[in-house]
mmCIF file of C-alpha atoms in Angstrom:
data_model
loop_
_atom_site.group_PDB
_atom_site.id
_atom_site.type_symbol
_atom_site.label_atom_id
_atom_site.label_comp_id
_atom_site.label_asym_id
_atom_site.label_seq_id
_atom_site.Cartn_x
_atom_site.Cartn_y
_atom_site.Cartn_z
ATOM 1 C CA UNK G 1 -73.770 25.505 -55.108
ATOM 2 C CA UNK G 2 -74.629 22.548 -57.338
ATOM 3 C CA UNK G 3 -76.413 19.645 -55.724
ATOM 4 C CA UNK G 4 -74.341 17.055 -57.492
ATOM 5 C CA UNK G 5 -70.690 16.673 -56.605
ATOM 6 C CA UNK G 6 -68.157 14.294 -58.084
ATOM 7 C CA UNK G 7 -66.181 12.511 -55.421
ATOM 8 C CA UNK G 8 -62.559 11.366 -55.842
ATOM 9 C CA UNK G 9 -61.065 9.025 -53.257
ATOM 10 C CA UNK G 10 -57.307 9.481 -53.498
ATOM 11 C CA UNK G 11 -55.274 6.581 -52.156
ATOM 12 C CA UNK G 12 -51.819 5.876 -50.792
ATOM 13 C CA UNK G 13 -50.217 2.761 -49.326
ATOM 14 C CA UNK G 14 -52.910 2.356 -46.650
ATOM 15 C CA UNK G 15 -55.443 1.569 -49.388
ATOM 16 C CA UNK G 16 -53.093 -0.240 -51.655
ATOM 17 C CA UNK G 17 -53.113 2.774 -53.946
ATOM 18 C CA UNK G 18 -56.825 2.115 -54.584
ATOM 19 C CA UNK G 19 -56.858 -1.724 -54.904
ATOM 20 C CA UNK G 20 -58.180 -2.148 -51.342
ATOM 21 C CA UNK G 21 -61.273 -0.079 -52.067
ATOM 22 C CA UNK G 22 -62.542 -2.076 -55.042
ATOM 23 C CA UNK G 23 -66.215 -2.839 -54.517
ATOM 24 C CA UNK G 24 -66.427 -0.839 -51.318
ATOM 25 C CA UNK G 25 -67.202 2.710 -52.464
ATOM 26 C CA UNK G 26 -70.546 3.683 -53.850
ATOM 27 C CA UNK G 27 -71.387 4.724 -57.441
ATOM 28 C CA UNK G 28 -70.096 8.130 -58.389
ATOM 29 C CA UNK G 29 -66.898 7.805 -56.423
ATOM 30 C CA UNK G 30 -63.691 7.617 -58.411
ATOM 31 C CA UNK G 31 -60.782 5.776 -56.802
ATOM 32 C CA UNK G 32 -57.319 6.868 -57.883
ATOM 33 C CA UNK G 33 -53.765 6.862 -56.546
ATOM 34 C CA UNK G 34 -52.119 10.117 -55.711
ATOM 35 C CA UNK G 35 -50.065 11.832 -58.408
ATOM 36 C CA UNK G 36 -50.636 11.733 -62.134
ATOM 37 C CA UNK G 37 -53.972 9.844 -62.042
ATOM 38 C CA UNK G 38 -55.436 12.266 -59.495
ATOM 39 C CA UNK G 39 -54.339 15.176 -61.719
ATOM 40 C CA UNK G 40 -56.000 13.595 -64.725
ATOM 41 C CA UNK G 41 -59.229 12.829 -62.827
ATOM 42 C CA UNK G 42 -59.589 16.340 -61.490
ATOM 43 C CA UNK G 43 -58.800 17.836 -64.905
ATOM 44 C CA UNK G 44 -61.510 15.696 -66.490
ATOM 45 C CA UNK G 45 -64.089 16.934 -64.010
ATOM 46 C CA UNK G 46 -62.938 20.557 -64.516
ATOM 47 C CA UNK G 47 -63.451 20.265 -68.250
ATOM 48 C CA UNK G 48 -67.044 19.226 -67.620
ATOM 49 C CA UNK G 49 -67.508 22.109 -65.186
ATOM 50 C CA UNK G 50 -68.288 19.717 -62.321
ATOM 51 C CA UNK G 51 -67.860 20.481 -58.637
ATOM 52 C CA UNK G 52 -65.441 18.026 -57.186
ATOM 53 C CA UNK G 53 -64.560 16.819 -53.657
ATOM 54 C CA UNK G 54 -61.288 15.018 -53.079
ATOM 55 C CA UNK G 55 -61.082 12.753 -49.991
ATOM 56 C CA UNK G 56 -57.564 11.590 -48.842
ATOM 57 C CA UNK G 57 -58.039 7.898 -47.978
ATOM 58 C CA UNK G 58 -55.732 7.758 -44.973
ATOM 59 C CA UNK G 59 -56.466 6.165 -41.653
ATOM 60 C CA UNK G 60 -54.168 8.647 -39.923
ATOM 61 C CA UNK G 61 -50.758 7.118 -40.702
ATOM 62 C CA UNK G 62 -50.122 8.905 -44.070
ATOM 63 C CA UNK G 63 -50.193 12.694 -43.607
ATOM 64 C CA UNK G 64 -48.001 13.003 -46.689
ATOM 65 C CA UNK G 65 -50.951 11.817 -48.753
ATOM 66 C CA UNK G 66 -52.987 14.814 -47.576
ATOM 67 C CA UNK G 67 -50.195 17.267 -48.337
ATOM 68 C CA UNK G 68 -49.421 15.759 -51.776
ATOM 69 C CA UNK G 69 -53.099 15.928 -52.621
ATOM 70 C CA UNK G 70 -53.322 19.501 -51.549
ATOM 71 C CA UNK G 71 -50.318 20.400 -53.766
ATOM 72 C CA UNK G 72 -52.015 18.785 -56.775
ATOM 73 C CA UNK G 73 -55.182 20.730 -56.132
ATOM 74 C CA UNK G 74 -53.311 23.956 -55.674
ATOM 75 C CA UNK G 75 -51.545 23.477 -59.055
ATOM 76 C CA UNK G 76 -54.962 23.016 -60.669
ATOM 77 C CA UNK G 77 -56.852 25.711 -58.803
ATOM 78 C CA UNK G 78 -55.707 28.657 -60.884
ATOM 79 C CA UNK G 79 -58.612 29.696 -63.101
ATOM 80 C CA UNK G 80 -60.681 26.771 -62.003
ATOM 81 C CA UNK G 81 -64.211 27.372 -63.418
ATOM 82 C CA UNK G 82 -65.693 24.691 -61.006
ATOM 83 C CA UNK G 83 -65.271 24.354 -57.287
ATOM 84 C CA UNK G 84 -62.737 21.739 -56.144
ATOM 85 C CA UNK G 85 -62.535 21.069 -52.436
ATOM 86 C CA UNK G 86 -60.117 19.035 -50.353
ATOM 87 C CA UNK G 87 -62.006 17.291 -47.565
ATOM 88 C CA UNK G 88 -60.551 16.323 -44.236
ATOM 89 C CA UNK G 89 -58.924 12.867 -44.448
ATOM 90 C CA UNK G 90 -61.074 9.785 -44.153
ATOM 91 C CA UNK G 91 -59.642 9.061 -40.699
ATOM 92 C CA UNK G 92 -57.143 10.130 -38.162
ATOM 93 C CA UNK G 93 -54.990 8.130 -35.770
ATOM 94 C CA UNK G 94 -57.567 8.778 -33.129
ATOM 95 C CA UNK G 95 -60.312 7.224 -35.306
ATOM 96 C CA UNK G 96 -57.988 4.287 -36.055
ATOM 97 C CA UNK G 97 -57.624 3.600 -32.266
ATOM 98 C CA UNK G 98 -61.433 3.546 -31.989
ATOM 99 C CA UNK G 99 -61.930 1.344 -35.033
ATOM 100 C CA UNK G 100 -59.277 -1.123 -33.802
ATOM 101 C CA UNK G 101 -60.798 -1.184 -30.333
ATOM 102 C CA UNK G 102 -64.208 -1.966 -31.834
ATOM 103 C CA UNK G 103 -62.718 -4.836 -33.823
ATOM 104 C CA UNK G 104 -60.734 -6.085 -30.819
ATOM 105 C CA UNK G 105 -63.927 -6.171 -28.780
ATOM 106 C CA UNK G 106 -65.173 -8.929 -31.047
ATOM 107 C CA UNK G 107 -62.079 -11.137 -30.569
ATOM 108 C CA UNK G 108 -61.910 -13.681 -27.784
ATOM 109 C CA UNK G 109 -60.022 -12.428 -24.746
ATOM 110 C CA UNK G 110 -57.610 -15.305 -24.734
ATOM 111 C CA UNK G 111 -56.333 -14.452 -28.232
ATOM 112 C CA UNK G 112 -53.237 -12.347 -28.900
ATOM 113 C CA UNK G 113 -53.845 -9.393 -31.200
ATOM 114 C CA UNK G 114 -51.530 -8.769 -34.151
ATOM 115 C CA UNK G 115 -52.219 -5.272 -35.442
ATOM 116 C CA UNK G 116 -51.305 -5.471 -39.143
ATOM 117 C CA UNK G 117 -51.015 -2.781 -41.738
ATOM 118 C CA UNK G 118 -49.213 -1.942 -44.979
ATOM 119 C CA UNK G 119 -45.672 -0.676 -44.235
ATOM 120 C CA UNK G 120 -44.978 3.047 -44.702
ATOM 121 C CA UNK G 121 -41.961 5.185 -43.799
ATOM 122 C CA UNK G 122 -40.315 4.777 -40.385
ATOM 123 C CA UNK G 123 -42.395 7.487 -38.802
ATOM 124 C CA UNK G 124 -45.649 6.021 -40.115
ATOM 125 C CA UNK G 125 -44.651 2.595 -38.828
ATOM 126 C CA UNK G 126 -43.688 4.005 -35.454
ATOM 127 C CA UNK G 127 -47.181 5.569 -35.265
ATOM 128 C CA UNK G 128 -48.767 2.144 -35.570
ATOM 129 C CA UNK G 129 -46.798 1.030 -32.461
ATOM 130 C CA UNK G 130 -48.253 3.954 -30.553
ATOM 131 C CA UNK G 131 -51.720 3.177 -31.817
ATOM 132 C CA UNK G 132 -51.381 -0.487 -30.820
ATOM 133 C CA UNK G 133 -50.260 0.570 -27.319
ATOM 134 C CA UNK G 134 -53.468 2.565 -26.906
ATOM 135 C CA UNK G 135 -55.492 -0.407 -28.119
ATOM 136 C CA UNK G 136 -53.844 -2.595 -25.512
ATOM 137 C CA UNK G 137 -54.065 0.093 -22.772
ATOM 138 C CA UNK G 138 -57.825 0.531 -23.146
ATOM 139 C CA UNK G 139 -58.649 -3.035 -24.172
ATOM 140 C CA UNK G 140 -58.891 -6.453 -22.465
ATOM 141 C CA UNK G 141 -56.243 -8.359 -24.456
ATOM 142 C CA UNK G 142 -52.968 -8.947 -22.619
ATOM 143 C CA UNK G 143 -50.841 -9.331 -25.707
ATOM 144 C CA UNK G 144 -50.935 -6.875 -28.574
ATOM 145 C CA UNK G 145 -48.184 -6.977 -31.209
ATOM 146 C CA UNK G 146 -47.607 -5.189 -34.522
ATOM 147 C CA UNK G 147 -46.818 -6.479 -38.029
ATOM 148 C CA UNK G 148 -46.419 -4.859 -41.428
ATOM 149 C CA UNK G 149 -47.304 -6.121 -44.853
ATOM 150 C CA UNK G 150 -44.115 -5.511 -46.851
ATOM 151 C CA UNK G 151 -42.173 -4.508 -43.684
ATOM 152 C CA UNK G 152 -40.430 -5.790 -40.633
ATOM 153 C CA UNK G 153 -41.790 -7.589 -38.775
ATOM 154 C CA UNK G 154 -44.061 -9.100 -41.369
ATOM 155 C CA UNK G 155 -47.187 -11.021 -40.292
ATOM 156 C CA UNK G 156 -45.451 -14.399 -40.225
ATOM 157 C CA UNK G 157 -42.747 -12.988 -37.887
ATOM 158 C CA UNK G 158 -45.418 -11.293 -35.810
ATOM 159 C CA UNK G 159 -47.191 -14.628 -35.306
ATOM 160 C CA UNK G 160 -43.873 -16.224 -34.346
ATOM 161 C CA UNK G 161 -43.310 -13.530 -31.763
ATOM 162 C CA UNK G 162 -46.748 -14.083 -30.356
ATOM 163 C CA UNK G 163 -46.045 -17.760 -30.079
ATOM 164 C CA UNK G 164 -42.744 -17.171 -28.283
ATOM 165 C CA UNK G 165 -44.673 -14.972 -25.819
ATOM 166 C CA UNK G 166 -46.985 -17.944 -25.044
ATOM 167 C CA UNK G 167 -49.955 -17.228 -27.349
ATOM 168 C CA UNK G 168 -52.035 -20.269 -28.273
ATOM 169 C CA UNK G 169 -54.215 -18.173 -30.558
ATOM 170 C CA UNK G 170 -53.393 -15.090 -32.686
ATOM 171 C CA UNK G 171 -55.914 -12.816 -34.401
ATOM 172 C CA UNK G 172 -54.699 -10.478 -37.143
ATOM 173 C CA UNK G 173 -56.341 -7.093 -36.622
ATOM 174 C CA UNK G 174 -56.331 -5.007 -39.867
ATOM 175 C CA UNK G 175 -55.174 -1.424 -39.458
ATOM 176 C CA UNK G 176 -55.532 -0.747 -43.183
ATOM 177 C CA UNK G 177 -58.431 -0.851 -45.656
ATOM 178 C CA UNK G 178 -57.605 -4.322 -46.918
ATOM 179 C CA UNK G 179 -57.787 -7.396 -44.650
ATOM 180 C CA UNK G 180 -54.316 -8.849 -44.103
ATOM 181 C CA UNK G 181 -53.384 -12.271 -45.465
ATOM 182 C CA UNK G 182 -53.127 -14.946 -42.823
ATOM 183 C CA UNK G 183 -49.586 -16.426 -42.919
ATOM 184 C CA UNK G 184 -49.111 -20.153 -43.472
ATOM 185 C CA UNK G 185 -48.861 -22.092 -40.203
ATOM 186 C CA UNK G 186 -45.233 -22.760 -39.189
ATOM 187 C CA UNK G 187 -46.070 -26.225 -38.029
ATOM 188 C CA UNK G 188 -48.508 -28.291 -35.926
ATOM 189 C CA UNK G 189 -47.090 -26.762 -32.704
ATOM 190 C CA UNK G 190 -47.930 -23.243 -33.843
ATOM 191 C CA UNK G 191 -50.798 -21.154 -32.526
ATOM 192 C CA UNK G 192 -54.240 -20.993 -34.216
ATOM 193 C CA UNK G 193 -54.215 -17.948 -36.526
ATOM 194 C CA UNK G 194 -57.334 -16.109 -37.461
ATOM 195 C CA UNK G 195 -58.258 -12.743 -38.940
ATOM 196 C CA UNK G 196 -60.679 -10.077 -37.790
ATOM 197 C CA UNK G 197 -62.175 -7.496 -39.996
ATOM 198 C CA UNK G 198 -62.768 -5.624 -42.029
ATOM 199 C CA UNK G 199 -61.686 -2.618 -40.026
ATOM 200 C CA UNK G 200 -64.485 -0.478 -41.505
ATOM 201 C CA UNK G 201 -67.565 -2.080 -43.130
ATOM 202 C CA UNK G 202 -68.519 -1.050 -46.623
ATOM 203 C CA UNK G 203 -71.615 0.756 -45.291
ATOM 204 C CA UNK G 204 -69.607 2.676 -42.673
ATOM 205 C CA UNK G 205 -66.951 3.541 -45.268
ATOM 206 C CA UNK G 206 -69.558 5.017 -47.592
ATOM 207 C CA UNK G 207 -71.108 6.915 -44.742
ATOM 208 C CA UNK G 208 -67.816 8.494 -43.623
ATOM 209 C CA UNK G 209 -67.063 9.443 -47.204
ATOM 210 C CA UNK G 210 -70.410 11.173 -47.493
ATOM 211 C CA UNK G 211 -69.819 13.027 -44.211
ATOM 212 C CA UNK G 212 -66.355 14.228 -45.291
ATOM 213 C CA UNK G 213 -67.758 15.524 -48.577
ATOM 214 C CA UNK G 214 -70.765 17.206 -46.895
ATOM 215 C CA UNK G 215 -68.551 18.911 -44.339
ATOM 216 C CA UNK G 216 -66.124 20.209 -46.980
ATOM 217 C CA UNK G 217 -68.899 21.569 -49.179
ATOM 218 C CA UNK G 218 -70.467 23.312 -46.245
ATOM 219 C CA UNK G 219 -67.094 24.827 -45.263
ATOM 220 C CA UNK G 220 -66.622 26.141 -48.810
ATOM 221 C CA UNK G 221 -70.172 27.502 -48.901
ATOM 222 C CA UNK G 222 -70.048 29.243 -45.469
ATOM 223 C CA UNK G 223 -66.390 30.262 -45.179
ATOM 224 C CA UNK G 224 -65.005 30.140 -48.727
ATOM 225 C CA UNK G 225 -62.475 27.536 -47.503
ATOM 226 C CA UNK G 226 -61.555 24.893 -50.024
ATOM 227 C CA UNK G 227 -59.380 22.998 -47.547
ATOM 228 C CA UNK G 228 -56.210 23.246 -49.660
ATOM 229 C CA UNK G 229 -54.244 25.669 -47.392
ATOM 230 C CA UNK G 230 -54.832 23.427 -44.330
ATOM 231 C CA UNK G 231 -53.939 20.345 -46.326
ATOM 232 C CA UNK G 232 -50.622 21.754 -47.417
ATOM 233 C CA UNK G 233 -49.319 21.706 -43.845
ATOM 234 C CA UNK G 234 -50.643 18.229 -42.984
ATOM 235 C CA UNK G 235 -47.364 16.373 -43.320
ATOM 236 C CA UNK G 236 -45.429 19.068 -41.418
ATOM 237 C CA UNK G 237 -47.801 18.871 -38.537
ATOM 238 C CA UNK G 238 -48.524 15.104 -38.841
ATOM 239 C CA UNK G 239 -52.103 15.223 -39.816
ATOM 240 C CA UNK G 240 -55.007 17.268 -41.117
ATOM 241 C CA UNK G 241 -56.739 19.003 -38.232
ATOM 242 C CA UNK G 242 -60.273 19.460 -36.979
ATOM 243 C CA UNK G 243 -61.559 15.936 -37.821
ATOM 244 C CA UNK G 244 -64.737 14.688 -36.201
ATOM 245 C CA UNK G 245 -65.454 11.093 -35.279
ATOM 246 C CA UNK G 246 -67.351 9.339 -38.096
ATOM 247 C CA UNK G 247 -71.041 9.858 -37.541
ATOM 248 C CA UNK G 248 -70.314 12.384 -34.798
ATOM 249 C CA UNK G 249 -72.375 15.526 -34.359
ATOM 250 C CA UNK G 250 -71.288 19.029 -35.134
ATOM 251 C CA UNK G 251 -72.516 21.041 -32.143
ATOM 252 C CA UNK G 252 -69.940 23.837 -32.360
ATOM 253 C CA UNK G 253 -69.122 26.657 -34.631
ATOM 254 C CA UNK G 254 -67.190 25.838 -37.800
ATOM 255 C CA UNK G 255 -66.155 29.435 -38.224
ATOM 256 C CA UNK G 256 -62.966 29.088 -36.313
ATOM 257 C CA UNK G 257 -59.586 28.337 -37.882
ATOM 258 C CA UNK G 258 -57.840 25.036 -38.317
ATOM 259 C CA UNK G 259 -55.251 24.175 -35.663
ATOM 260 C CA UNK G 260 -52.789 21.334 -36.090
ATOM 261 C CA UNK G 261 -51.606 19.073 -33.379
ATOM 262 C CA UNK G 262 -48.975 16.384 -33.362
ATOM 263 C CA UNK G 263 -49.838 12.694 -32.717
ATOM 264 C CA UNK G 264 -49.425 13.193 -28.989
ATOM 265 C CA UNK G 265 -51.604 16.278 -28.926
ATOM 266 C CA UNK G 266 -55.073 15.556 -30.391
ATOM 267 C CA UNK G 267 -57.619 18.115 -31.251
ATOM 268 C CA UNK G 268 -58.995 19.722 -28.058
ATOM 269 C CA UNK G 269 -62.271 17.733 -28.287
ATOM 270 C CA UNK G 270 -60.448 14.459 -29.119
ATOM 271 C CA UNK G 271 -58.594 12.652 -26.459
ATOM 272 C CA UNK G 272 -56.693 9.313 -26.506
ATOM 273 C CA UNK G 273 -58.885 7.916 -23.752
ATOM 274 C CA UNK G 274 -61.276 5.040 -23.421
ATOM 275 C CA UNK G 275 -64.200 7.576 -23.648
ATOM 276 C CA UNK G 276 -62.757 9.265 -26.758
ATOM 277 C CA UNK G 277 -62.237 5.955 -28.554
ATOM 278 C CA UNK G 278 -65.699 4.877 -27.366
ATOM 279 C CA UNK G 279 -67.258 7.803 -29.210
ATOM 280 C CA UNK G 280 -65.767 6.546 -32.434
ATOM 281 C CA UNK G 281 -66.905 2.949 -31.647
ATOM 282 C CA UNK G 282 -70.460 4.005 -30.985
ATOM 283 C CA UNK G 283 -70.637 6.016 -34.158
ATOM 284 C CA UNK G 284 -69.851 3.021 -36.446
ATOM 285 C CA UNK G 285 -71.763 0.422 -34.476
#
């Protein structure tokens, strides 16, 4: 297998269709939205005979991005002279809980948390409420609310709700790749509004990308698995399976198959507990 591998980061709404990753990814990584631009990018690498790894840039709330990417790769795979692999997604909902808990740990305890992300479909938005509930359950902040950029409630409404619940200070906690915009204060009586972030530092983002690519290339080399078959069922099963915490070790056999679990049923060695989220936190510290 060639040493050099072109990397394509394919983006959906969680990454602003690529805008949120500007200046964050390393050289040699192409950032494209899903669909026609992804098709063109892969086709260009194919013509040059280059090995390509495609990373779905979801944080666990957009399984449709994984499935759409897999369908594009499947359409291009026939007669492909160069290897094209679909990696596991950048993150899962379990990773997102850990990243948010790490960010929350740097916010004063007397502040309300407003977990904020780009709006998706109703199921994706409902997933953010579940994630925020886990952040509150295993954190030290009494008030954790949710807001959506381009959705309901928006950040301004989220801050208003926090104020009505007695918050004197509100910290926006980004659950997307781009830091949320801080809404204009409603008046002198409103709470102090601040923003934490970014959710994942540029160095951690590059490290996770490299890990996803390395894992996918090893899976192709050892098992002949290009990741496309597993990716096709991602939306149906609400997420690509068998994802390891960023920076986590691989102390078990990769020869077994991929098994998918719903949001309430994580991978057998991932659990929505304080310890599980702590593994993710320690890996990006």
